Short mmCIF file of C-alpha atoms in Angstrom, two decimals:
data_model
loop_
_atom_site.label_atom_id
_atom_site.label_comp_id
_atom_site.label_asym_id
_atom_site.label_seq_id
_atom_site.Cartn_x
_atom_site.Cartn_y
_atom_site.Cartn_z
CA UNK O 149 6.83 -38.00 -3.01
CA UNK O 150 4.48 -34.93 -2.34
CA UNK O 151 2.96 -36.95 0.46
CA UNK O 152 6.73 -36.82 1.79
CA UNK O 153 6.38 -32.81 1.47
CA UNK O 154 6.14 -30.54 4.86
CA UNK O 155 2.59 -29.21 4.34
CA UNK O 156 2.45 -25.10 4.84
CA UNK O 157 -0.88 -23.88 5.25
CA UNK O 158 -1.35 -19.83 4.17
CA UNK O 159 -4.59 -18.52 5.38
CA UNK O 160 -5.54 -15.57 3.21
CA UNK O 161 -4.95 -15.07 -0.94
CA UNK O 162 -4.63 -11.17 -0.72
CA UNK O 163 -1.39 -9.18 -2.32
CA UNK O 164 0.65 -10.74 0.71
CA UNK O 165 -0.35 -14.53 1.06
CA UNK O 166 0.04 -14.13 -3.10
CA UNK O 167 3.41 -12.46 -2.96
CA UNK O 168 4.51 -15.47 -0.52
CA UNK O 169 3.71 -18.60 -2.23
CA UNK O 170 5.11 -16.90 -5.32
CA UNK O 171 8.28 -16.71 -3.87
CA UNK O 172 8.30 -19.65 -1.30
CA UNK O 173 8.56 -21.17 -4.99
CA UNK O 174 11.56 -19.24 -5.37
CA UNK O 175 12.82 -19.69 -2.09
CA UNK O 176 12.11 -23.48 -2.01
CA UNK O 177 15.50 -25.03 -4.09
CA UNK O 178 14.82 -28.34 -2.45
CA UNK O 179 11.12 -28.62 -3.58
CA UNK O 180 10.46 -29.56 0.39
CA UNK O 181 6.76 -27.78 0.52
CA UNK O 182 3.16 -28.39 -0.32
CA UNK O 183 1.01 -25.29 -0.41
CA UNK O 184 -2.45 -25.04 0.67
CA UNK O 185 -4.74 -21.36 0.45
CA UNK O 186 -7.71 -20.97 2.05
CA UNK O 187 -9.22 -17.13 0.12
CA UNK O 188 -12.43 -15.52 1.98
CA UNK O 189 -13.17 -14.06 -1.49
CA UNK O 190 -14.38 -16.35 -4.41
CA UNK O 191 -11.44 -15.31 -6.29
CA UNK O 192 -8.02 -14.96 -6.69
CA UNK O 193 -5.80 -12.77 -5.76
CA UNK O 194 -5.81 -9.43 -7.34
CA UNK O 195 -4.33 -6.12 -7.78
CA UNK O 196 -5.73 -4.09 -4.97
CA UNK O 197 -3.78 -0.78 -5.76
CA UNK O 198 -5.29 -0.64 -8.82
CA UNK O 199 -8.97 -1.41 -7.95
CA UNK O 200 -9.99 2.41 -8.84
CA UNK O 201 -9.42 1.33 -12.38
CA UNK O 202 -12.62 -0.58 -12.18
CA UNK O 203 -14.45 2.37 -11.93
CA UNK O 204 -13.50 2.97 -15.35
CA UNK O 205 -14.81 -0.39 -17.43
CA UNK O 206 -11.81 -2.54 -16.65
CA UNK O 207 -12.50 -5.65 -16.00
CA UNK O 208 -12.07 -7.47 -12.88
CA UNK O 209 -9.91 -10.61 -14.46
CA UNK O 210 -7.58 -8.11 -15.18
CA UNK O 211 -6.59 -7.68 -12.29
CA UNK O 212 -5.40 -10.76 -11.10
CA UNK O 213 -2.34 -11.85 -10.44
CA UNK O 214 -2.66 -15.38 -11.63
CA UNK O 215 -5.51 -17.33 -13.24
CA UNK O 216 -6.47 -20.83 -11.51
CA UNK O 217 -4.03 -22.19 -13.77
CA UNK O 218 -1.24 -20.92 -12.18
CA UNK O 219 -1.77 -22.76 -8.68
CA UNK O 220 -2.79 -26.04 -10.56
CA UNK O 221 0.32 -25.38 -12.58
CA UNK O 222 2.55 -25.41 -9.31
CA UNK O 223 0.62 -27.89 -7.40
CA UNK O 224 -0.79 -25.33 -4.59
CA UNK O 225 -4.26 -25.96 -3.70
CA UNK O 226 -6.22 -22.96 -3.68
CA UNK O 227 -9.36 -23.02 -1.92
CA UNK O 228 -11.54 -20.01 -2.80
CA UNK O 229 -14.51 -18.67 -1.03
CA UNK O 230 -13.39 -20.28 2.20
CA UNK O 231 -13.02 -18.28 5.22
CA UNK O 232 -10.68 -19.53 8.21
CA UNK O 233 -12.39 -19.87 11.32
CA UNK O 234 -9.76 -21.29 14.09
CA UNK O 235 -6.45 -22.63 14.61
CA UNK O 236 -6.06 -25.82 16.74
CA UNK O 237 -2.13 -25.00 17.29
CA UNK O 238 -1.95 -28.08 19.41
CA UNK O 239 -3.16 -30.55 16.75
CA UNK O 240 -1.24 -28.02 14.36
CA UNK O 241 -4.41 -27.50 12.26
CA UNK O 242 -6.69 -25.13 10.59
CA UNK O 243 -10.81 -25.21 10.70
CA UNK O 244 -12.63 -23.96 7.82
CA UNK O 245 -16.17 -22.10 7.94
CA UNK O 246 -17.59 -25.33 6.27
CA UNK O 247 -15.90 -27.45 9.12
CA UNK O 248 -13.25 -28.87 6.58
CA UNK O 249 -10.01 -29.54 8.45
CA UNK O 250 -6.60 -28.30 6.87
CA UNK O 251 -2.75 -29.86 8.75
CA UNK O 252 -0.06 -28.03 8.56
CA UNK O 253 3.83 -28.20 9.73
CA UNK O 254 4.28 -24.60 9.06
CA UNK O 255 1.12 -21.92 9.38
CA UNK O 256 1.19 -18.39 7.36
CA UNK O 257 -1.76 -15.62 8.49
CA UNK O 258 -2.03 -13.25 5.76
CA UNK O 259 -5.67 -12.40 6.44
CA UNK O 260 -4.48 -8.81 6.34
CA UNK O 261 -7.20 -5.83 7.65
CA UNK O 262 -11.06 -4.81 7.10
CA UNK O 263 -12.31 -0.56 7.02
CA UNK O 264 -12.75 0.72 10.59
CA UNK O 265 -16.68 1.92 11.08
CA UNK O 266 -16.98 4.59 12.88
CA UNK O 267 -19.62 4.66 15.81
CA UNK O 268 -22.20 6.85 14.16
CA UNK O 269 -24.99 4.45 13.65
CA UNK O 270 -26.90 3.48 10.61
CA UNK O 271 -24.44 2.21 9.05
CA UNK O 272 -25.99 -0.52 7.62
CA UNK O 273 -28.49 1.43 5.61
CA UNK O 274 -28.71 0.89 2.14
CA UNK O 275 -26.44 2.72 0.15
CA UNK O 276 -23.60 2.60 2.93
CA UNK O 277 -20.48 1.29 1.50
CA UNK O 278 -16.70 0.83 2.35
CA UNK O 279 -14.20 0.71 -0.01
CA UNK O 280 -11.83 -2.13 -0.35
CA UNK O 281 -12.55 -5.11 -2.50
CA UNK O 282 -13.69 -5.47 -6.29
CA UNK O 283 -16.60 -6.84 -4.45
CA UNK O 284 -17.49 -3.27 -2.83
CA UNK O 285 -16.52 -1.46 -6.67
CA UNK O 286 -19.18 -3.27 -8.07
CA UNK O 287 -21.91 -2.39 -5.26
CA UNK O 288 -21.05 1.41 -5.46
CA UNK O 289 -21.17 0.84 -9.12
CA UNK O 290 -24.32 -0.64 -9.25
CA UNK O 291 -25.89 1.86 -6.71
CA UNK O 292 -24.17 5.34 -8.27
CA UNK O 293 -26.85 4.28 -11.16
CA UNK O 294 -29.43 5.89 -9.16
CA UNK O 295 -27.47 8.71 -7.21
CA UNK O 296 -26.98 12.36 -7.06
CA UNK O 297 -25.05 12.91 -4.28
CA UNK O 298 -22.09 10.95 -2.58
CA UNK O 299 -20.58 11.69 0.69
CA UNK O 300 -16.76 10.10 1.15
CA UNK O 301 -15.94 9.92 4.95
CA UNK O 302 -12.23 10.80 4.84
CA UNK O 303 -9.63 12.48 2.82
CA UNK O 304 -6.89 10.37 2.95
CA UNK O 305 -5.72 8.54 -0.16
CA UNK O 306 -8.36 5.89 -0.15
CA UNK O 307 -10.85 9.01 0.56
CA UNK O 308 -10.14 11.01 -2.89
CA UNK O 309 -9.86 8.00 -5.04
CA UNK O 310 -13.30 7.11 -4.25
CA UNK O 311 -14.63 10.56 -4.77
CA UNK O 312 -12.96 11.36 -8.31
CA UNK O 313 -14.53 7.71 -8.90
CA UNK O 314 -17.99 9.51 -7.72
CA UNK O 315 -16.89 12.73 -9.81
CA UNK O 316 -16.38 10.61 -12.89
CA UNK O 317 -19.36 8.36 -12.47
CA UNK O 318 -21.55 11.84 -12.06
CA UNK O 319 -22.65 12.67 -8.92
CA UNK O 320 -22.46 16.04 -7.36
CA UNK O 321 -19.81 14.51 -4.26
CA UNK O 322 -18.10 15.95 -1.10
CA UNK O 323 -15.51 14.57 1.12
CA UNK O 324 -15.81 15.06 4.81
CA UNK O 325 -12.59 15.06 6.82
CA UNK O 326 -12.16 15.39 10.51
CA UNK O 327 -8.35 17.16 10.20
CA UNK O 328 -8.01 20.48 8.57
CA UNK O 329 -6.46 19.22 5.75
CA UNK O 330 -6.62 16.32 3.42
CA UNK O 331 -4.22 13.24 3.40
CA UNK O 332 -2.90 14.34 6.93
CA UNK O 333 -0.99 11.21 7.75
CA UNK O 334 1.39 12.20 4.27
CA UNK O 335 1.18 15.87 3.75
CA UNK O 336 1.67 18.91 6.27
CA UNK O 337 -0.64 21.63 6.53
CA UNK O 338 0.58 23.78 3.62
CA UNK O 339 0.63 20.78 1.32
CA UNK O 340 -2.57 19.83 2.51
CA UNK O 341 -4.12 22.78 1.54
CA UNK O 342 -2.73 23.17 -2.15
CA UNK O 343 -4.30 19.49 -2.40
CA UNK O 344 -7.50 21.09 -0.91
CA UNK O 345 -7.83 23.45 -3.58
CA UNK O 346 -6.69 21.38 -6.35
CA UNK O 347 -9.38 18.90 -5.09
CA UNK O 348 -11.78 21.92 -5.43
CA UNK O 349 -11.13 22.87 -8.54
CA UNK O 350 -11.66 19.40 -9.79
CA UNK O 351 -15.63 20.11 -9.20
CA UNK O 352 -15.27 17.89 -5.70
CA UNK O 353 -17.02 19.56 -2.67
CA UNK O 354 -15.10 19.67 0.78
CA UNK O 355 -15.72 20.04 4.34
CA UNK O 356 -12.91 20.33 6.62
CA UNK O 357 -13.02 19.80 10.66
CA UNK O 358 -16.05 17.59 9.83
CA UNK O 359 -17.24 15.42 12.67
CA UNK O 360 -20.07 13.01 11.30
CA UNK O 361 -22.47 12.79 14.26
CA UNK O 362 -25.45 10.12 12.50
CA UNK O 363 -26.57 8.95 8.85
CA UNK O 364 -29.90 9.45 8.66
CA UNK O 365 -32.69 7.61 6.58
CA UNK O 366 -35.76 5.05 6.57
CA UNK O 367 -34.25 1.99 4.70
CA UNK O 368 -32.11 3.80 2.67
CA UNK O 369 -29.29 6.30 3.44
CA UNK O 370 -30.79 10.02 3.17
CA UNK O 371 -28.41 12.49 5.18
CA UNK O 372 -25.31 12.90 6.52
CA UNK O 373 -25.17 15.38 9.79
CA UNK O 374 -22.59 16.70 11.62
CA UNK O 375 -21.77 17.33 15.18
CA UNK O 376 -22.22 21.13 14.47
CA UNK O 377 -25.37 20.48 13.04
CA UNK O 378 -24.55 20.52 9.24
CA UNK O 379 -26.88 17.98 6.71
CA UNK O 380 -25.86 16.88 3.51
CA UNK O 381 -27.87 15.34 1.11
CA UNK O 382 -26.20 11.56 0.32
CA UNK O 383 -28.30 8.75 -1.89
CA UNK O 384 -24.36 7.20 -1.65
CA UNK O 385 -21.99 6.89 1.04
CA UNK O 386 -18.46 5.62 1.27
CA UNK O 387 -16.84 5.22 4.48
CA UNK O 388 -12.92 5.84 4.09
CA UNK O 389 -11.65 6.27 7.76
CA UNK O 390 -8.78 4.07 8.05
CA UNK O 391 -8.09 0.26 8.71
CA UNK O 392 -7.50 -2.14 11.28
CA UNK O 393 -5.87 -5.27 10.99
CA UNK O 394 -7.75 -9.09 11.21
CA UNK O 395 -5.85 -10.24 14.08
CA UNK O 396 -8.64 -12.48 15.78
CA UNK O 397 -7.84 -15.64 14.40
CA UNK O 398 -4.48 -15.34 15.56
CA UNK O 399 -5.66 -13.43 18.99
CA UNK O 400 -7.76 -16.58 19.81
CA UNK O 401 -5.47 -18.86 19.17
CA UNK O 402 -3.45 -17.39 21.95
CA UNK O 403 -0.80 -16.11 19.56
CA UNK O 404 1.06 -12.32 21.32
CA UNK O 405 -0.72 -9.08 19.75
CA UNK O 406 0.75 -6.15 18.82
CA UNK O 407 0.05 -2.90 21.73
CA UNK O 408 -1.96 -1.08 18.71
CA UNK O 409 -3.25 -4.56 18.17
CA UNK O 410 -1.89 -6.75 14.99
CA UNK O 411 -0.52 -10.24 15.37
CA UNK O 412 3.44 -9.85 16.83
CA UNK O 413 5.88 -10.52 14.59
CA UNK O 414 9.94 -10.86 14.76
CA UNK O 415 12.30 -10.01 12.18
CA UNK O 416 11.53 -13.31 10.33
CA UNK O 417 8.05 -12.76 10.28
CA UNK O 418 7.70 -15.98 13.00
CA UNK O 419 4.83 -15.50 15.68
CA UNK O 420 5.11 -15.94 19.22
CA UNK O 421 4.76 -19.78 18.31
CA UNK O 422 8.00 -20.67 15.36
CA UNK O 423 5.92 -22.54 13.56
CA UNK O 424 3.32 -19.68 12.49
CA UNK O 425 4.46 -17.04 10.55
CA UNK O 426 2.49 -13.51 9.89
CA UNK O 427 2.31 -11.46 7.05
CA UNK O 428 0.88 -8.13 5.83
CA UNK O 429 -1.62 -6.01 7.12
CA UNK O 430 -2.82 -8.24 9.94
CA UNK O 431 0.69 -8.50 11.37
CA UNK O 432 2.68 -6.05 13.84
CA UNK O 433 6.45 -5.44 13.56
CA UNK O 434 7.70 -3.71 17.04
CA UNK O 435 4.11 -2.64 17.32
CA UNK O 436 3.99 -0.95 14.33
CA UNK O 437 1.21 -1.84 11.82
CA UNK O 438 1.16 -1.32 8.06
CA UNK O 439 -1.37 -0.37 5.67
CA UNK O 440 1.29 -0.07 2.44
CA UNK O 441 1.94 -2.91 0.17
CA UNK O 442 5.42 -2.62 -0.07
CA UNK O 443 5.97 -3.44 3.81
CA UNK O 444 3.59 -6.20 3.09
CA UNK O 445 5.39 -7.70 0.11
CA UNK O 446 8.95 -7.66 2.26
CA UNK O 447 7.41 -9.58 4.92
CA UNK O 448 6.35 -12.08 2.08
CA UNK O 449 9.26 -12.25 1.07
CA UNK O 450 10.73 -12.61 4.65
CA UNK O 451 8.82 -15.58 5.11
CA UNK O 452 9.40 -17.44 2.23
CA UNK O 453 13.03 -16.99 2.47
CA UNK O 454 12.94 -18.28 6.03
CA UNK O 455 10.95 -21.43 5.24
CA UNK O 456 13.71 -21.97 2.13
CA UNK O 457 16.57 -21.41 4.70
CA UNK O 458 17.92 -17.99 3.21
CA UNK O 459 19.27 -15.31 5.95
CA UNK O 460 16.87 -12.55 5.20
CA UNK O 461 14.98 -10.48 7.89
CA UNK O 462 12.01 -7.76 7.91
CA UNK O 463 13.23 -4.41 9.17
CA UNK O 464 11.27 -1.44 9.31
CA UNK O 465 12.13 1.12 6.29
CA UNK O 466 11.92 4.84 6.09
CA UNK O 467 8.29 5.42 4.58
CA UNK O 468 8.11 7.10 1.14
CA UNK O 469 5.23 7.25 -0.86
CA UNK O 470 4.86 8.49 -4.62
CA UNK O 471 2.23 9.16 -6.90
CA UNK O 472 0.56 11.14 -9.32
CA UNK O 473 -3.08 11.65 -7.56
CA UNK O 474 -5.36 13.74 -9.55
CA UNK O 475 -3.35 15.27 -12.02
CA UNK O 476 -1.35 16.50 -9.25
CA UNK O 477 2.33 15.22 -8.37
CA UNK O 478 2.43 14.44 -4.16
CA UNK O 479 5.21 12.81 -2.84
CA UNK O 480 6.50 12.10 0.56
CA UNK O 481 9.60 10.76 2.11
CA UNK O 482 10.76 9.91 6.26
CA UNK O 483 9.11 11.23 8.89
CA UNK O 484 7.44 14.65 8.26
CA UNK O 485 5.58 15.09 11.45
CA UNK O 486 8.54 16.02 13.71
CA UNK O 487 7.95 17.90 16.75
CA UNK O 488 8.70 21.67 15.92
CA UNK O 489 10.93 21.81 19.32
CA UNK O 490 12.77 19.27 18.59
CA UNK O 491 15.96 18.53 16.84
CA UNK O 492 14.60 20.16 13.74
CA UNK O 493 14.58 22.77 11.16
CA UNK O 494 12.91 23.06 8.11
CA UNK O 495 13.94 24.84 4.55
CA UNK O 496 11.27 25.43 2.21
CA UNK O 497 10.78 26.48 -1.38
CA UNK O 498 7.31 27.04 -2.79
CA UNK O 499 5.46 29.18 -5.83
CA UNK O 500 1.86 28.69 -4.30
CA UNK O 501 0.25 30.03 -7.46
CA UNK O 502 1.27 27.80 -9.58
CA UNK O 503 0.85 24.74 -6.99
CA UNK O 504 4.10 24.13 -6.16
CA UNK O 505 5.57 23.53 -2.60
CA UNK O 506 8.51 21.76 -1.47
CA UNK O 507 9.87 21.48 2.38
CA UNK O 508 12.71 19.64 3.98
CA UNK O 509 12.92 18.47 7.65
CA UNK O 510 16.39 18.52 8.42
CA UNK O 511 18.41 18.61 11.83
CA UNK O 512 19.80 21.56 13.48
CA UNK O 513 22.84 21.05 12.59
CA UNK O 514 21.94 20.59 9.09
CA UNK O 515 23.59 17.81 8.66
CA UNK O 516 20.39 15.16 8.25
CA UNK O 517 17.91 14.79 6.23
CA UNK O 518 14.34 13.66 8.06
CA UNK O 519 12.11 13.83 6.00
CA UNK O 520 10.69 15.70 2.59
CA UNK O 521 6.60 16.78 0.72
CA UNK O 522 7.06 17.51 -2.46
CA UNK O 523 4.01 18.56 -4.50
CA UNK O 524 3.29 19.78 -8.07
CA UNK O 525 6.70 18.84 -8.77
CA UNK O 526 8.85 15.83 -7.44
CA UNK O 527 11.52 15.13 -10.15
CA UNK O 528 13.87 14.76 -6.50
CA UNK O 529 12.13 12.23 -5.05
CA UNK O 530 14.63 9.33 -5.61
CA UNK O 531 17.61 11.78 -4.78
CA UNK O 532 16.03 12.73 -1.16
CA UNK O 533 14.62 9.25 -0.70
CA UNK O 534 18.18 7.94 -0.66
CA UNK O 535 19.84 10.82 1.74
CA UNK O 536 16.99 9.51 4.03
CA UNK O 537 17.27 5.98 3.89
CA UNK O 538 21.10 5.82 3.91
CA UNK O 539 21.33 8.74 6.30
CA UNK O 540 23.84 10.67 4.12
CA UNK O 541 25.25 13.59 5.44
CA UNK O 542 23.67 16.61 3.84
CA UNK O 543 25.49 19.24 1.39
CA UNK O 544 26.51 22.48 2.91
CA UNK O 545 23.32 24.32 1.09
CA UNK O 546 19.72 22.30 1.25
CA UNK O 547 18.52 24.22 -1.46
CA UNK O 548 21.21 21.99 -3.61
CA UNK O 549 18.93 19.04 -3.18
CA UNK O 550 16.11 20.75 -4.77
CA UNK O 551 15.14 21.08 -8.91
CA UNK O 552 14.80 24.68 -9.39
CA UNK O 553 10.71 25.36 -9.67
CA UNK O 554 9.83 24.73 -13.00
CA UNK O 555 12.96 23.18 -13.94
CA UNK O 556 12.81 19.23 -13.10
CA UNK O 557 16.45 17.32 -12.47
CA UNK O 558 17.38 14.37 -14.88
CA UNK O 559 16.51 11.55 -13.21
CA UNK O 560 19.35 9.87 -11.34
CA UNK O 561 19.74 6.51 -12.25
CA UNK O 562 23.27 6.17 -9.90
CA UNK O 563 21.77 3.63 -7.63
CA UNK O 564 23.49 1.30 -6.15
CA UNK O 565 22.20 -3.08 -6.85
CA UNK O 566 20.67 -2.43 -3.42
CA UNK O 567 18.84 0.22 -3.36
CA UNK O 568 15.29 0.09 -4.04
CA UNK O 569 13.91 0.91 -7.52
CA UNK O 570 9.79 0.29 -6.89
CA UNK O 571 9.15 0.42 -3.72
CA UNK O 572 5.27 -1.23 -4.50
CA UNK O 573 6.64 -4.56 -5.25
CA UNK O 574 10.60 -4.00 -3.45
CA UNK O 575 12.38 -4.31 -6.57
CA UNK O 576 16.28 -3.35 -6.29
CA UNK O 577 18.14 -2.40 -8.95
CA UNK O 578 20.49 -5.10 -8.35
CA UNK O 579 17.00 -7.84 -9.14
CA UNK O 580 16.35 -5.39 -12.42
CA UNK O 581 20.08 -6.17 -13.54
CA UNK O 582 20.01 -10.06 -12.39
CA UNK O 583 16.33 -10.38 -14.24
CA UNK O 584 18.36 -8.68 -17.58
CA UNK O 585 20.56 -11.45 -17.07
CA UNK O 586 18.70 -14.33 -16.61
CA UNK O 587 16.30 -14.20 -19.07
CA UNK O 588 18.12 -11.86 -21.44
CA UNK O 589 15.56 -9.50 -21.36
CA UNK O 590 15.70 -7.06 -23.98
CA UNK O 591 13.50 -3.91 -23.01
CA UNK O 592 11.67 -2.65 -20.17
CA UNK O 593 8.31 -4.17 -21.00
CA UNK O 594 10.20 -7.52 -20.41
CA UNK O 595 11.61 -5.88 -17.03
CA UNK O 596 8.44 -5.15 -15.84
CA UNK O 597 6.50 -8.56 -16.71
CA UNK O 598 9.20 -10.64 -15.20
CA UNK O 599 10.05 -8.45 -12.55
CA UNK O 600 6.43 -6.27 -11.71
CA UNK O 601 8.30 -3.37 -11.20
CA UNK O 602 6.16 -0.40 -12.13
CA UNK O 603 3.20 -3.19 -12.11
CA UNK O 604 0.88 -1.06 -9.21
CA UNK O 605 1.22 2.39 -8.68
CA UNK O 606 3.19 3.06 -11.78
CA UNK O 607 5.28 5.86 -10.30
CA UNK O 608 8.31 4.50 -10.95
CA UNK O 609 8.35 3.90 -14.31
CA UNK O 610 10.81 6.42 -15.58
CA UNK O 611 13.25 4.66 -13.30
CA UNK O 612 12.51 1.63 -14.30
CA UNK O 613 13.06 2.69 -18.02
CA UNK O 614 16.13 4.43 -16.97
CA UNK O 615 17.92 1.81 -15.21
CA UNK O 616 16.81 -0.92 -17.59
CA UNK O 617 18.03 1.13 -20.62
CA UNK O 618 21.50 2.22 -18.83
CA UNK O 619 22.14 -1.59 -18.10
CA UNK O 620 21.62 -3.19 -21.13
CA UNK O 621 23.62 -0.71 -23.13
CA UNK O 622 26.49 -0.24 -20.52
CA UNK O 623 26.15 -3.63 -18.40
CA UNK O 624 26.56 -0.71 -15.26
#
């Protein structure tokens, strides 16, 4: 029978090409599929939002999504430590680095995106490092044994989770960032700079408007110097200065790219040829790219509904992004970098000594909400996120959509089945409520395990609590 099976071939075991077989096992009532994984690294898929937590003694195992078992268990053959090297789409088949030859009726790219490098030379020096596999955590690791100073090239999110790391591990470390403020892509310039000093107090060295002109060093990195002629002493260096996707096995099989590069992509995740499929990080929706894994965990899901013949479709979602970094509470919603002559006003609310700043982006008319930064305090962030996504018309007075300072809102657990509950993993309310159901789940520990809501970033799991708590007692 399984030789009977349409073969699908998924190149890449990341969060995405995970997050698809999973539910292409879901999505597959007919049993009509035979999975086969080709991983670049030599193991399985794992947990990348939580890497920083191997910083801290966890262990790597722990971080994976499913032991070898799993794929034996469900018949997919998983073929670790081999990289992808071409696609034949004529002969519908994929080549292997060790010239092994893979067939497929149905093709899924989920090799999803590498750090950029910027062109400052030396960068292969010894103690240069990027930051984005457990494979890099254990080289910084192993060389912050013999440190004093770290350098982190960028502030954005990636950017101060590596530093704390180099905080905690004990070296004297300072970010560099080009804009004047950190985590520019989330935060405007007010935010930015409460992070700043927050970051500061924390013991963490920063350099703002910092253009790295070289590395310098014999065999070994030594220096870091700046266009302006600034040096800064560096045994360890982390370069955190963005992404872009891994697009060229798709690119060179003559598949269409993205304008910002990207494989292209339509609303069922199907390439420019139907039977190839892109997901994640290496693929472009309407030319826009993604480095979140929520986007990248829809498209999974996308696919895998297609190939089971379910009507469900990709679309492009307001972005909202919510965590706890650093002891401090950031959080931020739709599009915050409107132009300032544009169709746009802006209400704030703020008590800057006590680290606290909140701003809306609403229309002139003040009757939408665009977008929302909340930080030290972001008890509304599910309340805003959902006059964003849904486009609600806003109340007469903004300031009603804001928690007094110092005095957080309850948390509203009035969500509708469709509206999204962790936005990490795109868990609805509605799949909390069927999961309840189905397996008669009795707290929200069981929630979570069968579900993985709350299973990366953790920030939503007072929601999570909330709405499993309210449904099991009121069945609402």
């Amino acid at each position: 029978m399984a030789d009977n099976k349409k073969q699908v071939v998924v190149i890449g075991n990341g969060m995405a090409g995970y997050r698809f077989c999973e539910k292409l096992l879901e999505y597959d009532a007919h049993h009509q599929y035979a999975m086969t994984v080709l991983g670049d690294e030599p193991v399985p898929a794992y947990d990348r939002v939580s890497l920083s937590t191997l910083f801290s003694g966890r262990r790597q195992a722990e971080l994976y999504f499913a032991e070898q078992r799993w794929y034996d268990y469900y018949k997919i053959d998983l073929n670790l430590g081999s990289r992808a090297v071409s696609v034949d789409r004529k002969a519908k088949s994929v080549t292997a680095e060790d010239g092994t030859e893979y067939s497929y009726d149905k093709l899924v790219i989920a090799t999803g995106s590498r750090p950029i490098i910027p062109a400052i030379g030396n960068t292969a020096l010894g103690g240069v490092h990027v930051y984005r596999t457990a494979a890099d955590v254990k080289a910084i690791r192993e060389e912050a044994r013999n440190a004093k100073n770290a350098v982190v090239i960028g502030g954005g999110l990636l950017g101060l989770e590596i530093a704390e790391a180099c905080r905690e591990m004990g070296l004297e470390t300072t970010i560099l960032e080009r804009e004047k403020f950190l985590m520019p892509e989330q935060l405007d310039e007010m935010a930015g700079k409460l992070l700043d000093m927050k970051i500061e107090e924390l013991g963490i060295h920063l350099k703002l408007g910092a253009h790295v002109q070289s590395l310098k060093g014999e065999s070994d990195i030594e220096r870091v110097v700046l266009d302006n002629g600034d040096v800064f002493d560096a045994d360890l260096v982390v370069v955190t200065a963005g992404i872009t996707p891994n697009d060229e096995i798709g690119t060179e099989a003559g598949l269409e790219r993205g304008a910002r590069g990207g494989i292209a992509i339509g609303k069922t995740t199907q390439t420019s040829d139907p039977d190839i499929y892109a997901i994640g990080e290496c693929a472009a929706f309407k030319d826009t790219l993604f480095g979140l894994v929520a986007p990248c965990y829809a498209m999974a899901e996308t696919c895998a509904a297609h190939l089971g013949g379910i009507n469900k479709t990709f679309a492009l979602q307001k972005p909202a992004s919510k965590l706890k970094l650093l002891d401090l509470q950031v959080a931020s919603i739709g599009n915050i970098h409107l132009p300032e002559d544009g169709d746009v006003d802006y209400f704030y609310d703020q008590d800057i000594q006590n680290g606290v700043y909140k701003k809306l982006l609403i229309s002139k008319d003040w009757k939408t909400l665009y977008g929302a930064i909340l930080v030290g305090e972001f008890s509304e962030f599910e309340r805003l996120r959902k006059y964003i996504e849904k486009g609600l018309e806003m109340p007469d007075h903004p300031r009603e959509l804001l928690a007094p300072i110092g005095r957080p809102i309850e948390l509203d657990i009035e969500l509708e089945d469709d509206d999204l509950v962790c936005f990490c993993n795109h868990v609805t309310k509605g799949d909390i409520c069927k999961a309840i159901d189905a397996h008669n789940l009795k707290d929200a520990s069981g929630v979570m395990a069968t579900t993985y809501a709350a299973g990366l970033c953790g920030g939503c799991y007072d929601t999570v609590v909330a709405v499993t708590k309210q449904y099991i007692e009121h069945g609402v």
